[in-house]
CSV table of C-alpha atoms in Angstrom, one decimal:
chain,number,residue,atom,x,y,z
A,1,MET,CA,-16.6,25.2,7.4
A,2,ASN,CA,-15.0,28.2,8.5
A,3,ALA,CA,-11.6,29.8,8.2
A,4,LEU,CA,-10.4,27.9,10.9
A,5,GLY,CA,-11.2,24.6,9.4
A,6,SER,CA,-10.9,25.6,5.7
A,7,THR,CA,-6.9,26.8,7.2
A,8,ASP,CA,-5.9,23.5,9.2
A,9,GLU,CA,-7.5,21.2,6.2
A,10,ARG,CA,-4.8,22.9,3.8
A,11,ILE,CA,-2.7,21.7,6.8
A,12,THR,CA,-4.1,18.6,7.0
A,13,PHE,CA,-3.6,16.9,3.5
A,14,ARG,CA,0.0,18.4,2.8
A,15,THR,CA,1.8,15.6,2.0
A,16,PRO,CA,5.5,14.9,2.8
A,17,THR,CA,7.9,15.7,0.1
A,18,SER,CA,10.1,12.4,0.7
A,19,PRO,CA,8.5,8.9,1.0
A,20,TRP,CA,10.3,7.9,4.0
A,21,ILE,CA,8.4,10.6,5.7
A,22,THR,CA,5.0,8.9,5.6
A,23,VAL,CA,7.0,5.8,6.1
A,24,GLY,CA,8.0,6.9,9.4
A,25,GLN,CA,5.2,8.6,10.5
A,26,VAL,CA,3.1,5.5,9.5
A,27,GLY,CA,5.2,2.9,11.2
A,28,ALA,CA,5.6,5.0,14.2
A,29,ALA,CA,1.6,5.4,14.7
A,30,LEU,CA,1.1,1.1,13.6
A,31,ALA,CA,3.9,0.4,16.5
A,32,ALA,CA,1.6,2.7,19.0
A,33,GLY,CA,-1.4,1.2,17.8
A,34,MET,CA,-1.0,-1.7,17.5
A,35,GLY,CA,2.5,-2.8,18.6
A,36,ILE,CA,2.4,-1.6,21.8
A,37,GLY,CA,-0.8,-0.7,22.9
A,38,ARG,CA,-2.4,-4.0,21.7
A,39,PHE,CA,0.0,-6.6,21.7
A,40,VAL,CA,1.6,-5.3,25.2
A,41,TYR,CA,-1.3,-7.7,26.6
A,42,THR,CA,0.6,-10.2,25.9
A,43,PRO,CA,4.0,-10.6,27.4
A,44,VAL,CA,1.9,-8.8,31.0
A,45,LEU,CA,-0.8,-11.9,30.8
A,46,PRO,CA,1.8,-14.4,32.6
A,47,LEU,CA,2.9,-11.3,34.8
A,48,MET,CA,-0.2,-10.3,35.5
A,49,GLU,CA,-1.4,-14.4,36.4
A,50,ALA,CA,1.6,-14.6,38.9
A,51,GLN,CA,1.4,-11.3,40.2
A,52,ALA,CA,-2.1,-10.1,40.0
A,53,GLY,CA,-4.1,-13.0,40.5
A,54,LEU,CA,-5.6,-13.0,37.2
A,55,THR,CA,-6.8,-16.5,35.6
A,56,PRO,CA,-6.6,-17.4,32.2
A,57,SER,CA,-10.4,-16.9,31.6
A,58,ALA,CA,-10.5,-13.4,33.2
A,59,GLY,CA,-7.4,-13.0,30.8
A,60,ALA,CA,-9.2,-14.2,28.1
A,61,ALA,CA,-12.0,-12.0,29.2
A,62,LEU,CA,-10.0,-8.6,29.1
A,63,ALA,CA,-7.9,-9.4,25.5
A,64,THR,CA,-12.1,-10.2,24.2
A,65,ALA,CA,-12.7,-6.7,25.6
A,66,ASN,CA,-9.8,-5.2,23.2
A,67,TYR,CA,-11.2,-7.3,20.8
A,68,PHE,CA,-14.5,-5.7,20.9
A,69,GLY,CA,-13.3,-2.1,20.7
A,70,TYR,CA,-11.4,-3.4,18.6
A,71,LEU,CA,-14.7,-4.0,16.6
A,72,ILE,CA,-16.1,-1.2,17.5
A,73,GLY,CA,-13.3,1.2,16.1
A,74,ALA,CA,-13.4,-0.5,12.7
A,75,LEU,CA,-17.1,-0.6,11.8
A,76,ALA,CA,-16.6,4.0,12.8
A,77,GLY,CA,-14.4,3.4,10.2
A,78,ILE,CA,-17.2,2.1,7.9
A,79,ALA,CA,-19.5,3.8,8.6
A,80,LEU,CA,-18.5,7.9,9.6
A,81,PRO,CA,-15.8,7.7,6.6
A,82,GLY,CA,-15.5,11.5,7.4
A,83,LEU,CA,-13.4,10.3,10.7
A,84,MET,CA,-10.2,9.0,8.5
A,85,ARG,CA,-9.9,12.4,6.9
A,86,SER,CA,-9.8,14.4,9.9
A,87,ALA,CA,-5.8,13.8,11.6
A,88,ALA,CA,-7.4,15.0,15.1
A,89,THR,CA,-8.8,11.5,14.9
A,90,LEU,CA,-4.9,10.4,14.6
A,91,ARG,CA,-4.3,12.4,17.5
A,92,VAL,CA,-7.0,11.8,19.7
A,93,SER,CA,-7.1,8.2,19.6
A,94,LEU,CA,-2.7,8.3,20.3
A,95,LEU,CA,-3.8,10.4,23.2
A,96,VAL,CA,-6.6,7.8,24.5
A,97,LEU,CA,-4.9,5.5,23.5
A,98,THR,CA,-1.6,6.5,26.2
A,99,PHE,CA,-3.8,6.6,28.9
A,100,THR,CA,-5.3,3.6,28.4
A,101,LEU,CA,-2.1,2.0,29.2
A,102,ALA,CA,-1.0,4.6,32.5
A,103,LEU,CA,-4.1,3.7,33.6
A,104,MET,CA,-3.9,0.0,33.8
A,105,PRO,CA,-1.8,-0.2,36.8
A,106,VAL,CA,-4.1,2.1,38.6
A,107,ALA,CA,-7.4,-0.1,38.1
A,108,SER,CA,-7.5,-2.3,40.6
A,109,ASN,CA,-10.1,-4.5,39.6
A,110,GLU,CA,-11.0,-7.1,36.2
A,111,THR,CA,-13.8,-4.9,35.4
A,112,ASP,CA,-12.0,-1.0,35.3
A,113,TRP,CA,-9.5,-3.4,33.3
A,114,GLY,CA,-12.2,-4.5,30.6
A,115,VAL,CA,-13.0,-0.7,30.7
A,116,LEU,CA,-9.7,0.2,29.6
A,117,ARG,CA,-8.7,-2.1,27.6
A,118,PHE,CA,-11.9,-1.7,25.7
A,119,ILE,CA,-11.0,1.6,24.9
A,120,ALA,CA,-7.5,1.1,23.3
A,121,GLY,CA,-9.1,-1.5,21.2
A,122,VAL,CA,-11.4,1.7,19.6
A,123,THR,CA,-8.5,3.8,19.4
A,124,SER,CA,-6.4,0.7,18.2
A,125,ALA,CA,-8.3,0.3,14.7
A,126,LEU,CA,-9.0,3.7,14.8
A,127,VAL,CA,-5.4,4.6,14.1
A,128,PHE,CA,-5.0,1.4,12.3
A,129,VAL,CA,-7.7,2.6,9.4
A,130,PHE,CA,-6.0,6.3,9.5
A,131,ALA,CA,-2.7,5.1,8.8
A,132,VAL,CA,-3.7,2.2,5.9
A,133,GLY,CA,-5.5,4.6,4.8
A,134,ALA,CA,-2.8,7.8,4.8
A,135,MET,CA,0.0,4.9,3.9
A,136,HIS,CA,-2.2,3.5,0.7
A,137,SER,CA,-2.6,7.1,-0.9
A,138,HIS,CA,0.7,9.1,0.1
A,139,LEU,CA,2.2,6.1,-0.9
A,140,SER,CA,0.8,5.3,-4.4
A,141,GLY,CA,2.7,4.8,-7.2
A,142,GLN,CA,6.0,4.2,-5.0
A,143,ALA,CA,7.9,1.2,-4.5
A,144,ALA,CA,6.5,-1.7,-2.9
A,145,HIS,CA,8.6,-2.2,-0.3
A,146,LEU,CA,7.8,1.0,1.5
A,147,SER,CA,4.6,0.2,2.3
A,148,GLY,CA,6.6,-2.3,3.9
A,149,TRP,CA,8.7,-1.2,5.8
A,150,ALA,CA,6.0,0.6,7.3
A,151,PHE,CA,4.0,-2.2,8.6
A,152,GLY,CA,7.2,-3.4,9.5
A,153,GLY,CA,6.2,-0.6,12.2
A,154,ILE,CA,4.1,-3.2,14.1
A,155,GLY,CA,7.2,-5.1,14.4
A,156,ALA,CA,9.2,-2.9,15.8
A,157,GLY,CA,6.5,-2.2,18.3
A,158,ILE,CA,6.0,-5.6,19.6
A,159,ALA,CA,9.8,-6.2,19.5
A,160,LEU,CA,9.7,-3.4,21.9
A,161,SER,CA,7.3,-4.1,24.2
A,162,GLY,CA,8.3,-7.5,24.5
A,163,LEU,CA,11.5,-5.7,25.5
A,164,VAL,CA,10.4,-4.0,27.9
A,165,VAL,CA,8.7,-6.9,29.6
A,166,LEU,CA,12.0,-9.1,29.3
A,167,ILE,CA,14.4,-6.2,31.1
A,168,LEU,CA,11.8,-5.4,33.8
A,169,ARG,CA,9.7,-8.7,34.6
A,170,SER,CA,12.9,-9.7,37.0
A,171,MET,CA,13.3,-6.3,38.8
A,172,SER,CA,10.2,-4.4,38.8
A,173,THR,CA,6.3,-5.5,38.4
A,174,TRP,CA,3.7,-6.1,36.1
A,175,GLU,CA,2.7,-2.5,37.2
A,176,SER,CA,6.0,-0.7,35.9
A,177,VAL,CA,5.3,-2.5,32.9
A,178,TRP,CA,2.0,-0.5,31.7
A,179,TRP,CA,3.6,2.3,32.9
A,180,ALA,CA,6.8,1.9,30.7
A,181,ALA,CA,4.3,1.0,27.9
A,182,ALA,CA,2.2,3.5,28.2
A,183,LEU,CA,5.8,5.9,28.0
A,184,LEU,CA,7.2,4.3,24.8
A,185,THR,CA,3.5,5.0,23.0
A,186,ALA,CA,4.1,8.3,23.8
A,187,ILE,CA,7.3,9.1,22.5
A,188,CYS,CA,5.7,7.2,19.2
A,189,THR,CA,2.9,10.0,19.5
A,190,LEU,CA,5.2,12.6,19.0
A,191,ALA,CA,6.6,11.5,15.7
A,192,ALA,CA,3.4,10.1,14.0
A,193,TRP,CA,2.0,13.1,15.7
A,194,THR,CA,1.9,14.8,11.7
A,195,LEU,CA,0.8,12.2,9.5
A,196,THR,CA,-2.0,13.4,6.9
A,197,PRO,CA,-4.9,11.4,6.7
A,198,GLN,CA,-5.6,9.9,2.7
A,199,HIS,CA,-6.3,12.4,0.1
A,200,PRO,CA,-10.6,13.7,0.3
A,201,ALA,CA,-10.2,12.8,-3.5
A,202,SER,CA,-8.7,9.5,-3.4
A,203,ALA,CA,-10.9,8.4,-0.8
A,204,SER,CA,-14.5,9.7,-2.6
A,205,ALA,CA,-13.4,8.2,-5.3
A,206,ASP,CA,-13.6,5.0,-3.2
A,207,GLU,CA,-16.6,5.8,-1.6
A,208,ARG,CA,-18.1,5.4,-5.1
A,209,ARG,CA,-16.0,2.9,-6.8
A,210,ARG,CA,-18.3,-0.1,-7.7
A,211,PRO,CA,-16.4,-3.3,-7.5
A,212,PRO,CA,-17.3,-5.8,-10.5
A,213,GLU,CA,-18.9,-9.1,-9.8
A,214,GLN,CA,-16.7,-11.1,-10.1
A,215,GLY,CA,-14.5,-8.6,-7.8
A,216,ALA,CA,-16.8,-9.0,-5.5
A,217,ARG,CA,-17.0,-12.8,-5.4
A,218,ARG,CA,-13.0,-12.5,-4.5
A,219,PHE,CA,-13.9,-10.6,-2.1
A,220,GLY,CA,-16.0,-12.3,-0.4
A,221,ALA,CA,-13.6,-15.6,-0.8
A,222,LEU,CA,-10.5,-12.9,1.4
A,223,PHE,CA,-13.3,-11.0,3.9
A,224,ALA,CA,-14.0,-15.6,4.5
A,225,SER,CA,-10.0,-15.7,5.3
A,226,TYR,CA,-8.8,-12.7,6.6
A,227,SER,CA,-12.2,-13.6,9.6
A,228,LEU,CA,-10.7,-17.0,9.7
A,229,GLU,CA,-7.2,-15.6,10.2
A,230,GLY,CA,-8.3,-13.2,13.1
A,231,VAL,CA,-9.5,-15.8,14.9
A,232,GLY,CA,-6.7,-18.2,14.7
A,233,TYR,CA,-4.2,-15.5,14.6
A,234,ILE,CA,-5.5,-14.2,18.0
A,235,ILE,CA,-5.7,-16.8,20.0
A,236,ALA,CA,-2.1,-18.0,19.4
A,237,GLY,CA,-1.4,-13.9,19.6
A,238,THR,CA,-2.7,-13.7,23.5
A,239,PHE,CA,-2.1,-17.0,25.0
A,240,LEU,CA,1.5,-17.7,22.7
A,241,VAL,CA,4.1,-16.4,25.6
A,242,ALA,CA,2.0,-18.2,28.5
A,243,ALA,CA,2.5,-21.4,26.8
A,244,ILE,CA,6.1,-20.8,26.2
A,245,ASP,CA,6.1,-19.9,30.0
A,246,ARG,CA,4.8,-23.4,30.6
A,247,THR,CA,6.8,-25.0,28.7
A,248,ALA,CA,10.5,-23.7,28.3
A,249,GLY,CA,10.6,-21.6,31.2
A,250,GLY,CA,12.3,-18.9,32.5
A,251,ILE,CA,12.2,-16.2,30.2
A,252,ALA,CA,11.6,-18.1,27.1
A,253,GLY,CA,8.4,-16.7,27.0
A,254,SER,CA,9.4,-12.9,26.9
A,255,GLY,CA,12.3,-13.8,24.7
A,256,ALA,CA,9.8,-15.0,22.5
A,257,TRP,CA,7.7,-12.2,21.6
A,258,VAL,CA,11.0,-10.4,21.6
A,259,LEU,CA,11.5,-12.8,18.6
A,260,VAL,CA,8.1,-12.1,17.4
A,261,GLY,CA,8.5,-8.3,16.1
A,262,LEU,CA,12.4,-8.6,15.6
A,263,ALA,CA,11.0,-10.9,13.3
A,264,ALA,CA,8.4,-8.8,11.7
A,265,LEU,CA,9.8,-6.0,11.3
A,266,PRO,CA,11.2,-7.5,7.4
A,267,SER,CA,8.5,-8.8,6.6
A,268,GLY,CA,6.3,-6.6,5.3
A,269,PRO,CA,8.8,-5.4,2.8
A,270,LEU,CA,9.7,-9.3,1.9
A,271,TRP,CA,6.7,-10.0,1.7
A,272,ALA,CA,5.7,-7.0,-1.0
A,273,SER,CA,9.0,-7.8,-2.6
A,274,LEU,CA,8.2,-11.7,-3.2
A,275,GLY,CA,4.5,-9.9,-4.4
A,276,ARG,CA,6.0,-8.5,-7.5
A,277,ARG,CA,7.5,-11.8,-8.7
A,278,TRP,CA,4.7,-13.8,-7.1
A,279,SER,CA,0.2,-13.5,-6.7
A,280,ARG,CA,-0.1,-12.5,-3.9
A,281,PRO,CA,-3.3,-14.8,-3.6
A,282,VAL,CA,-0.4,-17.8,-3.5
A,283,LEU,CA,1.5,-16.1,-1.5
A,284,LEU,CA,-1.2,-15.6,0.9
A,285,VAL,CA,-1.9,-19.5,1.2
A,286,ILE,CA,1.5,-20.5,1.8
A,287,ALA,CA,1.7,-17.7,4.3
A,288,LEU,CA,-1.3,-19.1,6.1
A,289,THR,CA,0.1,-23.0,5.7
A,290,VAL,CA,3.9,-21.3,7.6
A,291,GLN,CA,1.7,-19.4,10.4
A,292,ALA,CA,-0.6,-22.1,10.8
A,293,ALA,CA,2.7,-24.8,11.1
A,294,GLY,CA,4.5,-22.4,13.8
A,295,ILE,CA,1.2,-21.9,16.3
A,296,ALA,CA,1.6,-26.1,16.8
A,297,LEU,CA,4.9,-26.5,16.8
A,298,PRO,CA,5.1,-25.1,20.9
A,299,ALA,CA,1.7,-27.8,21.7
A,300,VAL,CA,3.4,-30.5,20.0
A,301,ALA,CA,7.4,-29.7,21.3
A,302,GLY,CA,8.9,-28.4,24.3
A,303,GLY,CA,11.7,-26.6,25.0
A,304,ILE,CA,13.1,-23.6,24.0
A,305,GLY,CA,14.1,-24.5,20.3
A,306,PRO,CA,11.0,-25.2,19.6
A,307,ALA,CA,9.3,-22.0,21.2
A,308,LEU,CA,12.0,-20.0,19.3
A,309,VAL,CA,11.2,-21.5,15.7
A,310,SER,CA,7.4,-20.7,16.5
A,311,ALA,CA,8.5,-17.0,17.2
A,312,PHE,CA,9.8,-16.9,14.0
A,313,LEU,CA,7.1,-18.1,11.7
A,314,PHE,CA,4.6,-16.3,12.9
A,315,GLY,CA,5.8,-12.9,13.8
A,316,GLY,CA,7.5,-13.6,9.9
A,317,THR,CA,4.2,-14.1,8.6
A,318,PHE,CA,1.2,-12.4,10.6
A,319,LEU,CA,2.5,-9.1,9.0
A,320,GLY,CA,2.2,-10.1,5.9
A,321,ILE,CA,-0.9,-12.0,5.8
A,322,SER,CA,-2.5,-8.5,6.8
A,323,GLN,CA,0.0,-6.3,4.2
A,324,MET,CA,-1.8,-9.2,1.9
A,325,SER,CA,-5.1,-9.2,1.9
A,326,LEU,CA,-5.5,-5.6,2.1
A,327,ALA,CA,-3.6,-5.1,-0.7
A,328,ILE,CA,-5.5,-7.8,-2.4
A,329,GLY,CA,-8.5,-5.8,-0.9
A,330,ALA,CA,-6.9,-2.8,-2.8
A,331,HIS,CA,-6.9,-4.5,-5.6
A,332,LEU,CA,-10.2,-5.8,-5.8
A,333,GLN,CA,-11.1,-2.5,-6.3
A,334,PHE,CA,-13.7,-2.8,-3.0
A,335,PRO,CA,-15.3,0.9,-1.3
A,336,ARG,CA,-13.8,0.4,2.2
A,337,ALA,CA,-11.8,-2.8,1.8
A,338,VAL,CA,-9.5,-1.7,4.4
A,339,ALA,CA,-12.2,-1.1,7.2
A,340,ILE,CA,-14.4,-3.7,5.9
A,341,LEU,CA,-12.0,-6.2,5.7
A,342,THR,CA,-10.2,-5.3,10.1
A,343,SER,CA,-14.2,-5.4,10.7
A,344,GLY,CA,-14.2,-9.0,9.5
A,345,TYR,CA,-10.6,-9.2,11.4
A,346,SER,CA,-12.0,-8.1,14.5
A,347,LEU,CA,-15.5,-10.4,14.8
A,348,GLY,CA,-12.8,-12.9,14.6
A,349,GLN,CA,-10.8,-12.1,17.5
A,350,ILE,CA,-12.9,-11.3,19.2
A,351,ALA,CA,-14.6,-15.1,18.5
A,352,GLY,CA,-11.2,-16.7,19.2
A,353,PRO,CA,-10.5,-16.0,22.7
A,354,LEU,CA,-14.3,-17.1,23.6
A,355,VAL,CA,-13.6,-20.2,21.2
A,356,VAL,CA,-10.7,-21.7,23.6
A,357,THR,CA,-11.4,-20.6,27.3
A,358,PRO,CA,-13.2,-23.8,27.2
A,359,LEU,CA,-9.9,-25.3,26.5
A,360,LEU,CA,-7.7,-23.6,28.9
A,361,SER,CA,-7.9,-25.6,32.3
A,362,ASP,CA,-5.0,-27.7,31.8
A,363,GLY,CA,-3.2,-25.4,29.7
A,364,TYR,CA,-2.7,-23.7,26.5
A,365,HIS,CA,-1.0,-26.8,24.7
A,366,VAL,CA,-5.4,-27.6,22.6
A,367,ALA,CA,-5.8,-23.8,22.2
A,368,LEU,CA,-2.6,-24.0,20.2
A,369,LEU,CA,-3.7,-26.7,18.5
A,370,VAL,CA,-7.4,-25.3,17.6
A,371,ALA,CA,-5.7,-22.2,16.5
A,372,ALA,CA,-3.6,-23.6,13.8
A,373,GLY,CA,-6.4,-25.8,12.7
A,374,ILE,CA,-8.3,-22.4,11.9
A,375,VAL,CA,-5.4,-20.9,10.1
A,376,LEU,CA,-5.4,-24.0,7.8
A,377,ALA,CA,-9.0,-23.3,7.1
A,378,ALA,CA,-8.6,-19.9,6.7
A,379,ALA,CA,-5.4,-21.2,3.7
A,380,LEU,CA,-8.4,-23.2,2.6
A,381,ALA,CA,-10.6,-19.7,1.4
A,382,ALA,CA,-7.4,-17.9,0.7
A,383,ALA,CA,-6.8,-21.1,-1.7
A,384,GLY,CA,-10.4,-20.3,-3.3
A,385,LEU,CA,-9.3,-17.0,-3.3
A,386,SER,CA,-6.4,-17.5,-6.4
A,387,VAL,CA,-8.5,-20.4,-8.0
A,388,ARG,CA,-10.6,-17.6,-8.9
A,389,SER,CA,-7.5,-15.1,-9.6
A,390,ARG,CA,-7.0,-17.1,-12.8
A,391,GLY,CA,-6.6,-15.1,-15.4
A,392,THR,CA,-6.7,-11.8,-14.1
A,393,PRO,CA,-3.9,-9.8,-13.8
A,394,ARG,CA,-1.3,-10.6,-11.2
A,395,SER,CA,-1.8,-8.6,-8.0
A,396,GLY,CA,2.1,-7.6,-8.2
A,397,ARG,CA,1.6,-5.0,-10.9
A,398,GLY,CA,-0.8,-2.8,-11.2
A,399,LYS,CA,-2.7,-0.4,-8.3
A,400,ALA,CA,-1.6,-3.4,-5.9
A,401,ALA,CA,2.0,-3.6,-6.4
A,402,HIS,CA,2.0,0.2,-4.6
A,403,SER,CA,-0.8,-0.5,-2.2
């Protein structure tokens, strides 16, 4: 590497003096890559159906394109770990993501939208794996709630995207929502611009590490649970607003999505705090069960009340499930756990819309019930992880407590 590269490396791996700076940078990156870049599609979907003539099946196809791109990005994190140790990966991914959002109103057909959502998926995954790796590296040894607040950036992004739709839906068009989302992503990009990647030493140790055989078996149960969660959660994450719009009417769907984000924002530190007192595998089963109930609720009860309860339960659990699953993976000392688990999650997200597309002709109720059943299956897999974890150190202590 030349002298310029050496200088860049010295700058790249400089760690902020305050852990809260890292929290803010990781939170901004996750807000851009996940909360807005990925999930603004959920509240804008009903607008595109009403104003752009998008059918439910076409909407599912666009979602699948995004999730397939997300899988490609996650696999790149496994196959090319050096990408995750370059600040350029984060910066270029955030810039490209911003442009894909801005170009959605310019595109004129479903094929172009699909390409843009695919590219957005790739960049979102790269941002996620980079940001979580940096978080685990820089916040190791810090209070567990700091990682929770960093994860809360996803909730903040979801709340912002939902608020944008809530404000613009009655006074503007679906195109303006995408442009507003691009602007918000650009602002978050600036805030995350100086986030440094995972330290090279810790990354190399992670890649060389071989987990114990028992840890590998438990990781298999975790992988199964997290992949099933990807299937069930993404069905709700894609169609929940549209379903609530049809049952509760008015602005209920967009309002519910804002509530999802607001509930998600403090859920990270809450689950992190609970993880210091109770076993994370047990908490994971609880969170998955609660989420399943929340997803099923709009399918069995109409009106604004059940819709808001559903949004609260969904928002209050899905970040905690991701956070605990990734922390358990790190605790099991499985190499590249974040990228591997994210890949399984991505496979689940690709399967989710495809599984329920034949069920959408009569609305979204059956799709939500299917999603709830799949999340319950994820809880059963996580219960197997809990059984296998007996006799091992509690995951709220030691290394995982600071993941």
